């Protein structure tokens, strides 16, 4: 498994799981909406707020870097995981986000509401390798030990 981070780790280090908090923003509103729906309907699922986001391979990690980090140099950590992993289609989080972020400018989405997008995010099962037109988010809770370091320029 792979994880992109701006924190510096060495081989053998164990990554600390995040406790995310957000300034009041579109991202905050989306995360809180997603978390509340998870607690209400899918409490057995791992929380986005306290999970480590992981990728299954270098190709997927590069796609995430290109999408989230705008092609900036990043450090990707190869991890040995011991714990619990769940996988979700990121497009449903993005669709939920679009309902909070200037919905009048939203382009066509598969979902008709933020509720539908959030429900599909938590309900759909997906292989971790993903599938061409969408990225898969891996949420992990447990021990994540660094076993390799990849610098992407």
Coordinates of C-alpha atoms in Angstrom, one line a residue:
X1 CA 0.0 0.0 0.0
X2 CA 1.1 3.6 -0.6
X3 CA 0.4 6.9 1.1
X4 CA 1.3 10.5 0.0
X5 CA 2.4 12.8 2.8
X6 CA 4.1 16.1 3.3
X7 CA 5.4 14.8 6.7
X8 CA 8.8 13.2 6.7
X9 CA 9.2 9.6 7.7
X10 CA 12.1 7.1 7.6
X11 CA 11.9 3.4 6.8
X12 CA 10.8 1.6 9.9
X13 CA 8.7 4.5 11.2
X14 CA 5.0 3.8 12.1
X15 CA 2.7 6.5 10.7
X16 CA 0.3 8.1 13.2
X17 CA -3.3 8.0 12.1
X18 CA -4.7 11.5 11.5
X19 CA -7.4 13.3 13.5
X20 CA -8.7 15.6 10.8
X21 CA -10.3 18.9 11.5
X22 CA -11.2 21.5 8.9
X23 CA -11.9 25.2 8.9
X24 CA -15.5 26.0 8.1
X25 CA -15.6 25.6 4.4
X26 CA -17.2 23.6 1.6
X27 CA -14.8 20.8 2.4
X28 CA -15.8 21.0 6.1
X29 CA -19.5 20.9 5.2
X30 CA -19.0 17.9 2.9
X31 CA -16.9 16.0 5.4
X32 CA -19.4 16.6 8.2
X33 CA -22.3 15.6 6.0
X34 CA -20.5 12.4 5.0
X35 CA -19.6 11.6 8.6
X36 CA -23.1 12.2 9.9
X37 CA -24.6 9.9 7.2
X38 CA -21.9 7.3 8.0
X39 CA -22.7 7.3 11.7
X40 CA -26.4 7.1 11.0
X41 CA -26.5 4.5 8.3
X42 CA -23.1 2.8 8.1
X43 CA -21.5 3.0 11.5
X44 CA -19.5 -0.1 10.8
X45 CA -17.5 1.7 8.1
X46 CA -14.2 3.5 8.8
X47 CA -14.4 7.2 9.3
X48 CA -12.8 9.5 6.7
X49 CA -11.9 11.8 9.6
X50 CA -9.6 9.4 11.4
X51 CA -8.4 7.1 8.6
X52 CA -5.2 7.1 6.7
X53 CA -5.8 7.4 2.9
X54 CA -3.9 4.8 1.0
X55 CA -3.4 3.7 -2.6
X56 CA -2.9 0.2 -3.9
X57 CA 0.0 0.9 -6.3
X58 CA 2.3 3.6 -7.7
X59 CA 0.1 4.4 -10.7
X60 CA -2.9 5.2 -8.5
X61 CA -0.7 7.2 -6.1
X62 CA 0.5 9.2 -9.1
X63 CA -3.1 9.9 -10.2
X64 CA -3.9 11.1 -6.7
X65 CA -0.8 13.3 -6.7
X66 CA -1.7 14.8 -10.1
X67 CA -5.3 15.4 -8.9
X68 CA -4.7 16.7 -5.4
X69 CA -1.1 18.1 -5.5
X70 CA -1.2 19.7 -8.9
X71 CA 1.9 17.8 -10.1
X72 CA 4.1 19.1 -7.3
X73 CA 6.9 17.0 -6.0
X74 CA 5.7 14.6 -3.3
X75 CA 6.9 11.8 -1.1
X76 CA 5.1 8.5 -1.4
X77 CA 5.5 6.0 1.4
X78 CA 5.3 2.3 0.8
X79 CA 3.5 0.8 3.8
X80 CA 3.1 -2.5 5.5
X81 CA -0.4 -2.5 6.9
X82 CA -1.8 -4.3 9.9
X83 CA -5.4 -3.4 10.6
X84 CA -8.6 -2.6 8.8
X85 CA -9.0 -1.3 5.2
X86 CA -12.2 -0.2 3.4
X87 CA -12.4 1.1 -0.2
X88 CA -14.7 3.6 -1.8
X89 CA -15.3 5.3 -5.1
X90 CA -13.9 8.8 -4.8
X91 CA -16.3 10.1 -7.4
X92 CA -19.2 9.9 -4.9
X93 CA -17.4 12.1 -2.4
X94 CA -16.6 14.6 -5.2
X95 CA -20.3 14.5 -6.3
X96 CA -21.4 15.2 -2.7
X97 CA -18.9 18.0 -2.5
X98 CA -20.3 19.5 -5.7
X99 CA -23.7 19.9 -4.1
X100 CA -22.1 22.2 -1.4
X101 CA -19.8 24.1 -3.8
X102 CA -21.8 26.4 -6.0
X103 CA -24.4 23.9 -7.1
X104 CA -25.7 26.2 -9.8
X105 CA -22.4 25.5 -11.7
X106 CA -22.4 21.8 -11.1
X107 CA -22.0 19.8 -14.3
X108 CA -23.9 16.6 -14.8
X109 CA -23.4 14.1 -12.1
X110 CA -24.6 10.5 -11.6
X111 CA -26.3 11.4 -8.4
X112 CA -29.4 13.7 -8.0
X113 CA -28.6 14.8 -4.5
X114 CA -25.9 15.0 -1.9
X115 CA -27.7 12.3 0.1
X116 CA -27.6 9.9 -2.8
X117 CA -23.9 10.6 -3.5
X118 CA -23.0 10.1 0.2
X119 CA -25.1 6.9 0.4
X120 CA -23.4 5.5 -2.6
X121 CA -20.0 6.4 -1.3
X122 CA -20.6 4.4 1.9
X123 CA -22.7 1.6 0.3
X124 CA -20.9 0.6 -2.9
X125 CA -18.3 -2.1 -2.7
X126 CA -15.3 -1.7 -5.1
X127 CA -12.1 -3.6 -5.8
X128 CA -9.1 -1.6 -4.5
X129 CA -7.4 -1.6 -7.9
X130 CA -10.2 0.7 -9.2
X131 CA -11.5 1.0 -12.7
X132 CA -10.5 3.4 -15.5
X133 CA -12.8 6.3 -15.0
X134 CA -12.7 6.7 -11.2
X135 CA -10.2 6.6 -8.4
X136 CA -10.6 4.4 -5.4
X137 CA -10.0 5.8 -1.9
X138 CA -8.5 3.3 0.6
X139 CA -9.4 4.2 4.2
X140 CA -7.1 2.5 6.7
X141 CA -7.1 2.2 10.5
X142 CA -4.3 0.3 12.3
X143 CA -0.5 0.1 12.2
X144 CA 1.1 1.5 9.0
X145 CA 4.9 0.8 8.9
X146 CA 7.1 2.5 6.3
X147 CA 8.9 -0.1 4.2
X148 CA 10.0 2.1 1.3
X149 CA 10.2 5.8 0.2
X150 CA 9.5 7.1 -3.3
X151 CA 10.2 10.7 -4.2
X152 CA 8.2 11.9 -7.2
X153 CA 9.4 15.0 -8.9

